CSV table of C-alpha atoms and ligand atoms in Angstrom, one decimal:
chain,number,residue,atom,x,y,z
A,1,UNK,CA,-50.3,-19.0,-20.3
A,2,UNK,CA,-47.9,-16.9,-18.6
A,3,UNK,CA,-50.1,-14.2,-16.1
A,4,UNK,CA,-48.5,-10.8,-16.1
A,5,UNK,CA,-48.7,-9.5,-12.4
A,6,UNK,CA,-46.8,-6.1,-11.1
A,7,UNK,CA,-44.8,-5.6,-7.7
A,8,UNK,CA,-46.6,-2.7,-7.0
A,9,UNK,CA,-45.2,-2.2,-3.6
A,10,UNK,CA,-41.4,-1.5,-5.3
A,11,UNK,CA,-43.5,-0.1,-8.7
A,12,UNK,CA,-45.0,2.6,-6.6
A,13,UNK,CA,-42.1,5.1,-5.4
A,14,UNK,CA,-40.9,5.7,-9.4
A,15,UNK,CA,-41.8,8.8,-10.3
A,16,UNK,CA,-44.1,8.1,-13.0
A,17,UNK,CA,-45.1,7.5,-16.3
A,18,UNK,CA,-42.0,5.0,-16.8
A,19,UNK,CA,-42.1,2.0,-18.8
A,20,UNK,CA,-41.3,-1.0,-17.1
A,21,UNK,CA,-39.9,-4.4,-18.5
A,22,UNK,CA,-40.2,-7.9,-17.5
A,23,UNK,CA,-37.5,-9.4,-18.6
A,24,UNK,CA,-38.4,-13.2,-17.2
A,25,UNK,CA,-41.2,-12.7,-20.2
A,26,UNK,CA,-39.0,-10.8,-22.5
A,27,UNK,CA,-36.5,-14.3,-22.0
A,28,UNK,CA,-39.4,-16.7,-22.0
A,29,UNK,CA,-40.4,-15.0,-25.7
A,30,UNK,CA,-37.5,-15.3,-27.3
A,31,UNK,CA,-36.7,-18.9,-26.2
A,32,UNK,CA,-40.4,-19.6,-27.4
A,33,UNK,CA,-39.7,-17.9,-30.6
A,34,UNK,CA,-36.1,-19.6,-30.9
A,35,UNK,CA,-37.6,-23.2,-30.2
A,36,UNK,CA,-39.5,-23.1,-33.1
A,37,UNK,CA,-37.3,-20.6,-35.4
A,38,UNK,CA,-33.9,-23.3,-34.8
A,39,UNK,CA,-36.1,-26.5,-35.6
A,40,UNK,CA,-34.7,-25.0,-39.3
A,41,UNK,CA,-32.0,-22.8,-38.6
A,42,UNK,CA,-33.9,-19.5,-39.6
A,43,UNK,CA,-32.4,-16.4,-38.7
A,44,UNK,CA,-34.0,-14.3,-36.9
A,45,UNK,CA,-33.0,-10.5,-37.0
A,46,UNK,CA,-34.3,-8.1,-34.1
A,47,UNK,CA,-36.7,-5.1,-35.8
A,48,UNK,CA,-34.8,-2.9,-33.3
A,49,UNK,CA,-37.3,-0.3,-34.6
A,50,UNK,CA,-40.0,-2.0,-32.0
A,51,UNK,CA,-38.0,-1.3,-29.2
A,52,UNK,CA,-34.1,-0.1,-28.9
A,53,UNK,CA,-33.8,0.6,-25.6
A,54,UNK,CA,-30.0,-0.7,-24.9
A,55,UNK,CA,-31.4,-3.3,-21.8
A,56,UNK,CA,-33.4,-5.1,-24.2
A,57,UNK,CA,-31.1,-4.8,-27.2
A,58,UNK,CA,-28.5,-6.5,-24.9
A,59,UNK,CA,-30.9,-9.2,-24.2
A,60,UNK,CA,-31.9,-9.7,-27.5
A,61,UNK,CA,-27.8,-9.4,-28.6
A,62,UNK,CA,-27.3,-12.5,-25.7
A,63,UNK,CA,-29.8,-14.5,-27.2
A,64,UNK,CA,-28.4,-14.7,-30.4
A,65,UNK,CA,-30.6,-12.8,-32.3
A,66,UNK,CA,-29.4,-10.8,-35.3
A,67,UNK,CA,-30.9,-6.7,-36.1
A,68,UNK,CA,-32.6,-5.8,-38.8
A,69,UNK,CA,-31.9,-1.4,-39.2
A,70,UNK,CA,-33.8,1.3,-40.7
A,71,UNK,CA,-31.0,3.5,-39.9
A,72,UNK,CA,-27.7,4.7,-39.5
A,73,UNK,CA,-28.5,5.3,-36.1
A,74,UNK,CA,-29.8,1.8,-35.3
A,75,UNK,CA,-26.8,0.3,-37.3
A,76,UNK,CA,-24.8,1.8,-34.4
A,77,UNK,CA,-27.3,0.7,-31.7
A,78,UNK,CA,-27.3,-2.8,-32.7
A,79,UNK,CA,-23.1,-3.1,-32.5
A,80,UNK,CA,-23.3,-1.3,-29.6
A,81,UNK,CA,-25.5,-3.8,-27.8
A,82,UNK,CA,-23.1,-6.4,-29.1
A,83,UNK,CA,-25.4,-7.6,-32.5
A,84,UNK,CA,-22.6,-8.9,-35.1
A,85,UNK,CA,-22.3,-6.8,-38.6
A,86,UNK,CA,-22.8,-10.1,-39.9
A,87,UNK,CA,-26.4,-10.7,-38.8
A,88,UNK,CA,-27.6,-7.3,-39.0
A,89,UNK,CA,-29.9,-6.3,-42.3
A,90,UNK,CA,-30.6,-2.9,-43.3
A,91,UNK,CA,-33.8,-1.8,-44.6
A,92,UNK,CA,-35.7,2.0,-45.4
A,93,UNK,CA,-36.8,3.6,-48.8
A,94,UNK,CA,-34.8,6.6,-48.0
A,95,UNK,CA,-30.9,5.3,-46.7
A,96,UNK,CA,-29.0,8.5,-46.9
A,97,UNK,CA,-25.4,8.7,-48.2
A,98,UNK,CA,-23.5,8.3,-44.8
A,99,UNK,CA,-26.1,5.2,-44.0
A,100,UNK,CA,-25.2,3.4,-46.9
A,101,UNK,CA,-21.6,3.8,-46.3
A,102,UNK,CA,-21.8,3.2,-42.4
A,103,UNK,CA,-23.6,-0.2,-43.5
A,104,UNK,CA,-20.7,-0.7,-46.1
A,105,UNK,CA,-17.8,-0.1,-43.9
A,106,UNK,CA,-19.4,-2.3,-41.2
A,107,UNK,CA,-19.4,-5.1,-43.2
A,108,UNK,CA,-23.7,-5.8,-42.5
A,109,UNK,CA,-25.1,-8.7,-43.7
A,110,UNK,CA,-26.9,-7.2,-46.5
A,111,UNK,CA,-28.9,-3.8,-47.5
A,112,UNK,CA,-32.2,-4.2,-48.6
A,113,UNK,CA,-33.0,-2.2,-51.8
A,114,UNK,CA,-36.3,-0.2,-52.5
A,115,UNK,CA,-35.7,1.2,-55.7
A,116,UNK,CA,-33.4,1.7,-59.0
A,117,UNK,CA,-32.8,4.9,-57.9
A,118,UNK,CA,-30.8,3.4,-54.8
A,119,UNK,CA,-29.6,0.3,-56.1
A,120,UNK,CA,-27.2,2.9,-58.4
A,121,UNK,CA,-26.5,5.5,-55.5
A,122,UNK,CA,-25.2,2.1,-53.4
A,123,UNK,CA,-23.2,0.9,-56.3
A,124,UNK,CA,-21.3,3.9,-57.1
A,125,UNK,CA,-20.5,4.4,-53.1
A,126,UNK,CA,-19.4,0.9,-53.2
A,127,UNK,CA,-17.2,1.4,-56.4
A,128,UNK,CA,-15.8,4.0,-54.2
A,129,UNK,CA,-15.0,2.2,-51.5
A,130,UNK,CA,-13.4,-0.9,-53.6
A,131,UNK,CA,-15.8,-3.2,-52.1
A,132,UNK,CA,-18.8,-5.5,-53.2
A,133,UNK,CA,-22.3,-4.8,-51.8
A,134,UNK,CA,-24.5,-7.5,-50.4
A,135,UNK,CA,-27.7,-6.5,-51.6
A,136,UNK,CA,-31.6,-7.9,-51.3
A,137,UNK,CA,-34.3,-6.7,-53.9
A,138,UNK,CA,-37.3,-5.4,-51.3
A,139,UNK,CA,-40.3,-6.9,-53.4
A,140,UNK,CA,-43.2,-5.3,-53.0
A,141,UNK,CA,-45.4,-8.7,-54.0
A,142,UNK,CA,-49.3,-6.5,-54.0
A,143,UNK,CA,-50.4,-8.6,-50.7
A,144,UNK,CA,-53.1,-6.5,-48.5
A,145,UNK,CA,-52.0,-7.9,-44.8
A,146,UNK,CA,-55.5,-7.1,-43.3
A,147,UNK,CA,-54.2,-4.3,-40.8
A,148,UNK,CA,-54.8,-1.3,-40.0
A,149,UNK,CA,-54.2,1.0,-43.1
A,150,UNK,CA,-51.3,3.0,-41.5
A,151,UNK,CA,-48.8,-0.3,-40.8
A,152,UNK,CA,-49.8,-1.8,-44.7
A,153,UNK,CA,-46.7,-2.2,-46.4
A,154,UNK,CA,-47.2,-4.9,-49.3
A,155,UNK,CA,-49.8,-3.4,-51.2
A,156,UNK,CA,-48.5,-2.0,-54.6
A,157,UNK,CA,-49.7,1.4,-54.2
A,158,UNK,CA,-47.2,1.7,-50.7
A,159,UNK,CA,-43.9,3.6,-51.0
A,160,UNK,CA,-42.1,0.3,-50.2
A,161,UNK,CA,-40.1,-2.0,-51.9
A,162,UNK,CA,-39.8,-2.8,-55.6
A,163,UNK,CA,-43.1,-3.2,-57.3
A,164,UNK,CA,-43.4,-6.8,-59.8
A,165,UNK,CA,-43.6,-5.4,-62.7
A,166,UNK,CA,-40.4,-3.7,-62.1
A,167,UNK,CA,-38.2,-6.7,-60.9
A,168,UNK,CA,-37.1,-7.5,-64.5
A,169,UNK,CA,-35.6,-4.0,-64.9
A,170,UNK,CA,-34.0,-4.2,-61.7
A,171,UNK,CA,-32.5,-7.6,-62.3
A,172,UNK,CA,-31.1,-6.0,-65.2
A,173,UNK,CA,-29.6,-3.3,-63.1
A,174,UNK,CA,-28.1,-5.7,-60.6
A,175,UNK,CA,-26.1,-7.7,-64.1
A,176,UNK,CA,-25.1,-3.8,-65.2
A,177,UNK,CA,-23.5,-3.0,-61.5
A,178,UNK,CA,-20.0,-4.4,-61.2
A,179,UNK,CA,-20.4,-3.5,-57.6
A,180,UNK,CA,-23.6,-5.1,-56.7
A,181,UNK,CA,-23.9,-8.6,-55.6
A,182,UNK,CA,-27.3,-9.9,-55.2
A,183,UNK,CA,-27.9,-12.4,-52.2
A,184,UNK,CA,-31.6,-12.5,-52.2
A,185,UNK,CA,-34.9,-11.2,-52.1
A,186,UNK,CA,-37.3,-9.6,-49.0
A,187,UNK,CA,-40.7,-8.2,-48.3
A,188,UNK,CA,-42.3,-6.8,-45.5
A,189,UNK,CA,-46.1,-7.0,-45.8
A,190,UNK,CA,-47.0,-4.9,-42.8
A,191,UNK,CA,-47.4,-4.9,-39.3
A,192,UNK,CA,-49.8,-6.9,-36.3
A,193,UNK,CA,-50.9,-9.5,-38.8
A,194,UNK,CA,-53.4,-11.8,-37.5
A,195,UNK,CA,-54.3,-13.4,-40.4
A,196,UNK,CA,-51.8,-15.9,-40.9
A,197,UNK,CA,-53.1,-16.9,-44.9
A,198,UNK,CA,-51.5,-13.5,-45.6
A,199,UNK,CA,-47.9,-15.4,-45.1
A,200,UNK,CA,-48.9,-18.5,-46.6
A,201,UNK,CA,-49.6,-16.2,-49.8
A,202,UNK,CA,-46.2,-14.5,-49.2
A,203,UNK,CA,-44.5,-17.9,-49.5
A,204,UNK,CA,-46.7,-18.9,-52.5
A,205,UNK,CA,-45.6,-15.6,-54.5
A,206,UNK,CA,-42.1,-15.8,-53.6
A,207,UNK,CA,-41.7,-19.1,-55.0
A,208,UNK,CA,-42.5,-17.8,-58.7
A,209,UNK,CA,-40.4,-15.1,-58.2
A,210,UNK,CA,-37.9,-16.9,-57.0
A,211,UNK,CA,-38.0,-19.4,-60.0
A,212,UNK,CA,-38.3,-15.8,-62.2
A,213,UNK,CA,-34.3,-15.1,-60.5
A,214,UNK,CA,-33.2,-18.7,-61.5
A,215,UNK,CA,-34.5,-18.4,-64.9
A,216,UNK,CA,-32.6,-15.2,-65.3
A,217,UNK,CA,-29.5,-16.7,-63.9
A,218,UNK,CA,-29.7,-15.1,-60.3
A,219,UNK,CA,-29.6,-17.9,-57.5
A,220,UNK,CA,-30.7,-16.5,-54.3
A,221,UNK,CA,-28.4,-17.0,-51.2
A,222,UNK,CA,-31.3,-16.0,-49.3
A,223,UNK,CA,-34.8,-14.9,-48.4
A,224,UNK,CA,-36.0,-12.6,-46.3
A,225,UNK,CA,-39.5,-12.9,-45.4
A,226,UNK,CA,-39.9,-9.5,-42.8
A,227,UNK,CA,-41.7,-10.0,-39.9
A,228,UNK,CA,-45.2,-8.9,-39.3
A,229,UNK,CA,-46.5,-11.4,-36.7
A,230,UNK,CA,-49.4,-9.7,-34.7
A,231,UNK,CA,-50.0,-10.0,-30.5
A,232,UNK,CA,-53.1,-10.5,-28.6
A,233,UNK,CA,-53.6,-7.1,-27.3
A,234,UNK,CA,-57.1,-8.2,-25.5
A,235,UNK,CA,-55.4,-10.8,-23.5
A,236,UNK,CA,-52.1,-9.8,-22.0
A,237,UNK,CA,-52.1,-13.0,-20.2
A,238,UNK,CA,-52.4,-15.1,-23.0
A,239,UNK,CA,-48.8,-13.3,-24.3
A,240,UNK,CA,-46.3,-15.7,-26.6
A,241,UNK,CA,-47.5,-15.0,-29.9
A,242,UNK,CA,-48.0,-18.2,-32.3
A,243,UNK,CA,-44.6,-18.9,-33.1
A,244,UNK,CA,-45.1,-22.2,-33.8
A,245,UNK,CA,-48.0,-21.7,-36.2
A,246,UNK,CA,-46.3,-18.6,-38.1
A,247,UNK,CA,-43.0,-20.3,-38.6
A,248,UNK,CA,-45.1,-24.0,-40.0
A,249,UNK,CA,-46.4,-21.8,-42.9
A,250,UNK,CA,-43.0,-20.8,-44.0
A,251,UNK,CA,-41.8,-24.5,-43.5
A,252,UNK,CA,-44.6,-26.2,-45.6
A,253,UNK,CA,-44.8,-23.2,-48.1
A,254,UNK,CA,-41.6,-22.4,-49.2
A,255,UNK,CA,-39.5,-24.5,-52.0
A,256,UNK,CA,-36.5,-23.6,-50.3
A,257,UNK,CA,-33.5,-24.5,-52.2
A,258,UNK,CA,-30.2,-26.6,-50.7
A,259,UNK,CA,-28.1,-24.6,-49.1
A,260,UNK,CA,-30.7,-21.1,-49.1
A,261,UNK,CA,-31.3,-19.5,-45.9
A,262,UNK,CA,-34.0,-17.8,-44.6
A,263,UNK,CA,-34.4,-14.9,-42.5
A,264,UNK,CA,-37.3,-13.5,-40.6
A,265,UNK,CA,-37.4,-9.6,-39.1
A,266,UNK,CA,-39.6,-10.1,-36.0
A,267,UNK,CA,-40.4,-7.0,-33.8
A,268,UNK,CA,-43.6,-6.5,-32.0
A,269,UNK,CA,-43.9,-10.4,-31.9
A,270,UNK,CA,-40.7,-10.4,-29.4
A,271,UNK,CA,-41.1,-7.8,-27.3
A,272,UNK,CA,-44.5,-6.1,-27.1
A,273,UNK,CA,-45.8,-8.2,-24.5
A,274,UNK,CA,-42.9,-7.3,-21.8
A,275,UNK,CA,-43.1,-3.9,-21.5
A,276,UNK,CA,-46.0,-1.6,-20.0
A,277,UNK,CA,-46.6,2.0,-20.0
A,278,UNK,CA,-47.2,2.8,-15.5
A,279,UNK,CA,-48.6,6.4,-14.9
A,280,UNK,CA,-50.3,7.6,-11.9
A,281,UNK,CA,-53.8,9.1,-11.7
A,282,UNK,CA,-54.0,13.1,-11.0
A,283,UNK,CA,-57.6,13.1,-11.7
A,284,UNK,CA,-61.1,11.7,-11.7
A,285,UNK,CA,-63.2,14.2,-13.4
A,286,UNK,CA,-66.8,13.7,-13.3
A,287,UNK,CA,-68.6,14.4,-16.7
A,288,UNK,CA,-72.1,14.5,-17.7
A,289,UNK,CA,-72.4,11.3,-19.2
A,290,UNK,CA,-68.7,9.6,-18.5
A,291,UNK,CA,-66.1,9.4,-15.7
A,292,UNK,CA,-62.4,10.3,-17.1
A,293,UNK,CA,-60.1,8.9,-15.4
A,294,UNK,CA,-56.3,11.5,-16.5
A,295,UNK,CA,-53.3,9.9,-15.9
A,296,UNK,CA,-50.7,11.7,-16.2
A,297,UNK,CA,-49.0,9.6,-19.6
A,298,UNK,CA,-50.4,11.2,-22.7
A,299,UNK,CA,-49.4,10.0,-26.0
A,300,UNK,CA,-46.3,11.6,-25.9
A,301,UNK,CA,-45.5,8.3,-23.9
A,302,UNK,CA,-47.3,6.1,-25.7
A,303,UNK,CA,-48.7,7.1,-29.2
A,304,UNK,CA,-50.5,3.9,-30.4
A,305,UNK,CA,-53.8,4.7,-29.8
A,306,UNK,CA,-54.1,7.8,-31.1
A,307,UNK,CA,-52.3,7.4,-34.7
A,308,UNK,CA,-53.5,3.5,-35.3
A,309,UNK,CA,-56.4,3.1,-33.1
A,310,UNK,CA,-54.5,0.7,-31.5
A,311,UNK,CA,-56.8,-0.7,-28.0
A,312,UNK,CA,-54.2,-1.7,-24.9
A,313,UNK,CA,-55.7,-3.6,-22.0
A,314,UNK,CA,-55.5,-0.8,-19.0
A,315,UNK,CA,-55.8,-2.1,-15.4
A,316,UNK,CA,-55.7,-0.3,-12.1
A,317,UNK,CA,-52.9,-1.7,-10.5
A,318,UNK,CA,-53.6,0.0,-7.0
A,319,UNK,CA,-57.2,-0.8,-6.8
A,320,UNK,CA,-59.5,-4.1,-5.7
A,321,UNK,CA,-62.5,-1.7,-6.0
A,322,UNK,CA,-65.2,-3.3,-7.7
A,323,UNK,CA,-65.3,-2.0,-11.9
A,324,UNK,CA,-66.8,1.0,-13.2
A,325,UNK,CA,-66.5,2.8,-16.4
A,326,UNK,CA,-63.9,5.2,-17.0
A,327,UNK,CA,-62.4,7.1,-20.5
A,328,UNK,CA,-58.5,6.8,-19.5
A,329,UNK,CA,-57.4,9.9,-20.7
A,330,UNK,CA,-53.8,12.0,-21.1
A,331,UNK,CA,-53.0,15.4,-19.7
A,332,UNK,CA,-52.1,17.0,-23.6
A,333,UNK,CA,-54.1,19.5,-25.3
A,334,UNK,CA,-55.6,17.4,-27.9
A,335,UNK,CA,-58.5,15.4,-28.0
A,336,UNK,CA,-57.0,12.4,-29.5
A,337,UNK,CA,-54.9,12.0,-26.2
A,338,UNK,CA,-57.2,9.1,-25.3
A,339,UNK,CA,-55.8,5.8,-24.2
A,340,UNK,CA,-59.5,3.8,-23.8
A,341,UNK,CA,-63.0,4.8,-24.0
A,342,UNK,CA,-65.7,2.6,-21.7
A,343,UNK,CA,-63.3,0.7,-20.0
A,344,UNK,CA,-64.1,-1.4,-17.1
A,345,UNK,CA,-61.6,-0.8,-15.0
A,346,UNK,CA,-61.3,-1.6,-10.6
A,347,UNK,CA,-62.8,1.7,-9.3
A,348,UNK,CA,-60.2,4.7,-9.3
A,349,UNK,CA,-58.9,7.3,-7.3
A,350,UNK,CA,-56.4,9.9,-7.4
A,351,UNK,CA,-52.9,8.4,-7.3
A,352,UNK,CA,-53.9,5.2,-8.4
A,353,UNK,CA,-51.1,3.3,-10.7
A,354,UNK,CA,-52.7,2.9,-14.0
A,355,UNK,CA,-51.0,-0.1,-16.2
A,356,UNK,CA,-51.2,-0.1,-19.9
A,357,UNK,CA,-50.0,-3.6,-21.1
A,358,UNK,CA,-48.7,-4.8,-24.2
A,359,UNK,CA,-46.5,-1.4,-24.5
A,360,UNK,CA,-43.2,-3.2,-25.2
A,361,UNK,CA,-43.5,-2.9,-29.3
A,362,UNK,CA,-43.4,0.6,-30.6
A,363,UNK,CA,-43.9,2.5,-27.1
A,364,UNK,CA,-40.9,3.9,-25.7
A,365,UNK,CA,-39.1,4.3,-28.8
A,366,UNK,CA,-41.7,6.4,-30.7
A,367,UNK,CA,-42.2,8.7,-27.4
A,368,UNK,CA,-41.7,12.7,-27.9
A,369,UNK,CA,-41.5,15.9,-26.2
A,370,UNK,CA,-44.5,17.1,-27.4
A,371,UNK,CA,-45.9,20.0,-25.0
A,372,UNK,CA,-42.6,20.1,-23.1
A,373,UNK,CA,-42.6,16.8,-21.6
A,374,UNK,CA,-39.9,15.3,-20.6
A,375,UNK,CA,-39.0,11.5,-22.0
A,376,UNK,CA,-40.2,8.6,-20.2
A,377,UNK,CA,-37.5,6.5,-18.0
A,378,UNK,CA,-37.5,2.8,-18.1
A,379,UNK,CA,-37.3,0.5,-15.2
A,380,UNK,CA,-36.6,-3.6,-15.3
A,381,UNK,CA,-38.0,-6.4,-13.1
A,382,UNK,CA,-34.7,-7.3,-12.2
A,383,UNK,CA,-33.3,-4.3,-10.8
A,384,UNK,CA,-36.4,-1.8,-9.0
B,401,LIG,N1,-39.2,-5.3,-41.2
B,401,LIG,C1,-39.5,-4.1,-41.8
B,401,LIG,C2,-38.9,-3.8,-43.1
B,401,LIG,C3,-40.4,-3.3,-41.2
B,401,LIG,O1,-40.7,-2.1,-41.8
B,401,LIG,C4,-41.0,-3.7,-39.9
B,401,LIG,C5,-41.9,-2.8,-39.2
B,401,LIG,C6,-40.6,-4.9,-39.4
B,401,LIG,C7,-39.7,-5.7,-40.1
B,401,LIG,C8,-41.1,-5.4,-38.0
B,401,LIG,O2,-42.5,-5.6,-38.0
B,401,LIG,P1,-43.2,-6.2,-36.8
B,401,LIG,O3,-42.7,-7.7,-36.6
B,401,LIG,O4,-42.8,-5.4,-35.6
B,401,LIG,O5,-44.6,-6.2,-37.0
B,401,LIG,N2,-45.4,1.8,-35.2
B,401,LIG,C9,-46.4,0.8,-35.7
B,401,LIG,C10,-45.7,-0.4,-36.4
B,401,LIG,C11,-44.8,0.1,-37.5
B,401,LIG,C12,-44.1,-1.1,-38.2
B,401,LIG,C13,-43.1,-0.6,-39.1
B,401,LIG,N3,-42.3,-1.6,-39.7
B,401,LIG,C14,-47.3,0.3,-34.5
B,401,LIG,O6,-47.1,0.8,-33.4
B,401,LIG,O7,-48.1,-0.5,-34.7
């Protein structure tokens, strides 16, 4: 149990909304994770799509970790921070021409392919280049991760990875391409998974396919399992995700072969707990039938709840008032700017700080100017 608490007295003089990141639980998350992840030398690579601002990156690049890219632009992120080419995968239905060759000329570990169509647009940029490709078939293995729809990615009728009944024809694509060389397979079944059977059936279906690749003469270096692993969003206290438990269903499902390594591409597991969305109250408004609370972070800062539903714990961080309900609510002009409905929340006033936790995955990073707003800033626990 590690409990989350907030120096208010230094929190209170930043101009808010600003994230703010612990970075004692950011550290105390990845040496959980790593504990369990080095008992058999997985490899771990950063989703630096979760979160790339350049603190944590550098944290994450100290620790060891490796990147796994969705872009160009992240490629460059990740080397900046100090990740090595060599543990950094790339990933993305849609790599443009200048991504593919940024990846090449950096030497990454490996692209991950999503289709035939790309598989032939990397080989010919490779043949250009004189060089070899390291590339991993994305296998789209038909599993439904129980999420929300919107952050499902292993069910056939997704845009993402290459669908079964296709691999044959794309191991055949792989023997044709002089300038191919295939390393190993990956899927990515989706995102805040809590039901852990859905990566015990990963590792099941793997297996056959991986037999499938011997058969045809195409050992696999490697496999790339994604990452997926889902945080308690109810109980920000109770914040180091199930490392141990995740990581034991890769270790007693797969038939790993001598010598194969496998790779993992964690995100909201690592870093969603550290980082919290902090906005100040501007109003209490007084409806008919509810009390809204408007803060003045709308989901140009923090986007979750209104495009996946998502529910973040909210607390009053300036208040011992006893609870009442409130509706925390954004300043923007649409009605989906809603961060909680009937929350029971210390009483509020105007300029109260209003925390919402569990902001560290997919918060600052998908943040926009919508309405003319300006980006939020981000503050860390070792240096306000
Ligand atoms: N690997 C691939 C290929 C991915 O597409 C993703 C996430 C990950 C790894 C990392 O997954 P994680 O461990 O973080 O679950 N914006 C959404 C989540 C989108 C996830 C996209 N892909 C949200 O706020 O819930």
């Amino acid at each position: 149990m590690y409990t989350t608490s907030f120096p208010v007295d230094r929190l209170k003089d930043i101009p808010t909304p600003f994230y703010y990141y612990d970075l004692d639980l950011l550290r105390h998350t990845i040496n959980t994770m790593k504990a369990e992840a080095d008992k058999d030398s997985y490899h771990i690579h950063f989703a630096v799509k979760a979160n790339n601002n350049p603190r944590i990156l550098g944290i994450i690049a100290e620790a060891g970790l490796g990147a796994d890219c969705v872009s160009g632009g992240e490629i460059r992120m990740a080397l900046e921070a100090g990740i090595p080419a060599s543990r950094i995968v790339f990933a993305g239905v849609g790599k443009d021409d200048w991504e593919i060759e940024l990846a090449l000329d950096s030497r990454i570990f490996c692209l991950n392919v999503e289709s035939a169509a790309e598989m032939k647009v990397i080989n010919d940029i490779a043949r250009r280049k004189g060089l070899t490709a390291p590339i991993a078939l994305r296998i789209n293995p038909d599993i439904d991760a129980h999420t929300h729809d919107k952050i499902t990615t292993g069910r056939k009728e997704t845009k993402f990875g290459i669908n079964i009944g296709l691999i044959s024809d794309a191991m055949e694509l792989v023997k044709e391409s002089a300038n191919l060389k295939l390393t190993g397979i990956h899927a990515h079944l989706g995102s805040q998974i809590t039901d852990l059977d859905v990566f015990r059936a990963l590792a099941e279906r793997f297996n056959d396919i991986q037999d499938f690749f011997e058969d045809e003469g195409l050992p696999l270096q490697h496999i790339n399992f994604g990452g997926g692993l889902g945080v308690d969003y109810v109980e920000p206290d109770n914040c180091i995700p199930d490392f141990a438990g995740y990581f034991n269903i890769f270790r007693q499902g797969t038939e790993a072969r001598p010598g194969q390594s496998l790779h993992f591409e964690l995100g909201r597991s690592i870093v969603a707990q550290c980082g919290t969305l902090i906005a100040k109250t501007i109003y209490v408004k007084e409806g008919e039938t509810k009390n809204f609370a408007v803060i003045n972070a709308g989901f140009t800062e923090l986007i979750r709840p209104a495009m996946y539903d998502a529910w973040h714990h909210i607390r009053n961080i300036s208040s011992k008032l006893p609870p009442e309900d409130y509706d925390v609510v954004g300043p923007l002009c649409e009605s989906s700017d809603v961060f909680g409905t009937d929350r029971s929340i210390n009483g509020i006033t105007r300029g109260d700080l209003i925390a919402i936790q569990t902001a560290g995955a997919y918060g600052e990073v998908m943040a926009s100017q919508y309405n003319a707003r300006p980006l939020p800033k981000s503050y860390f626990s070792d240096s306000i």
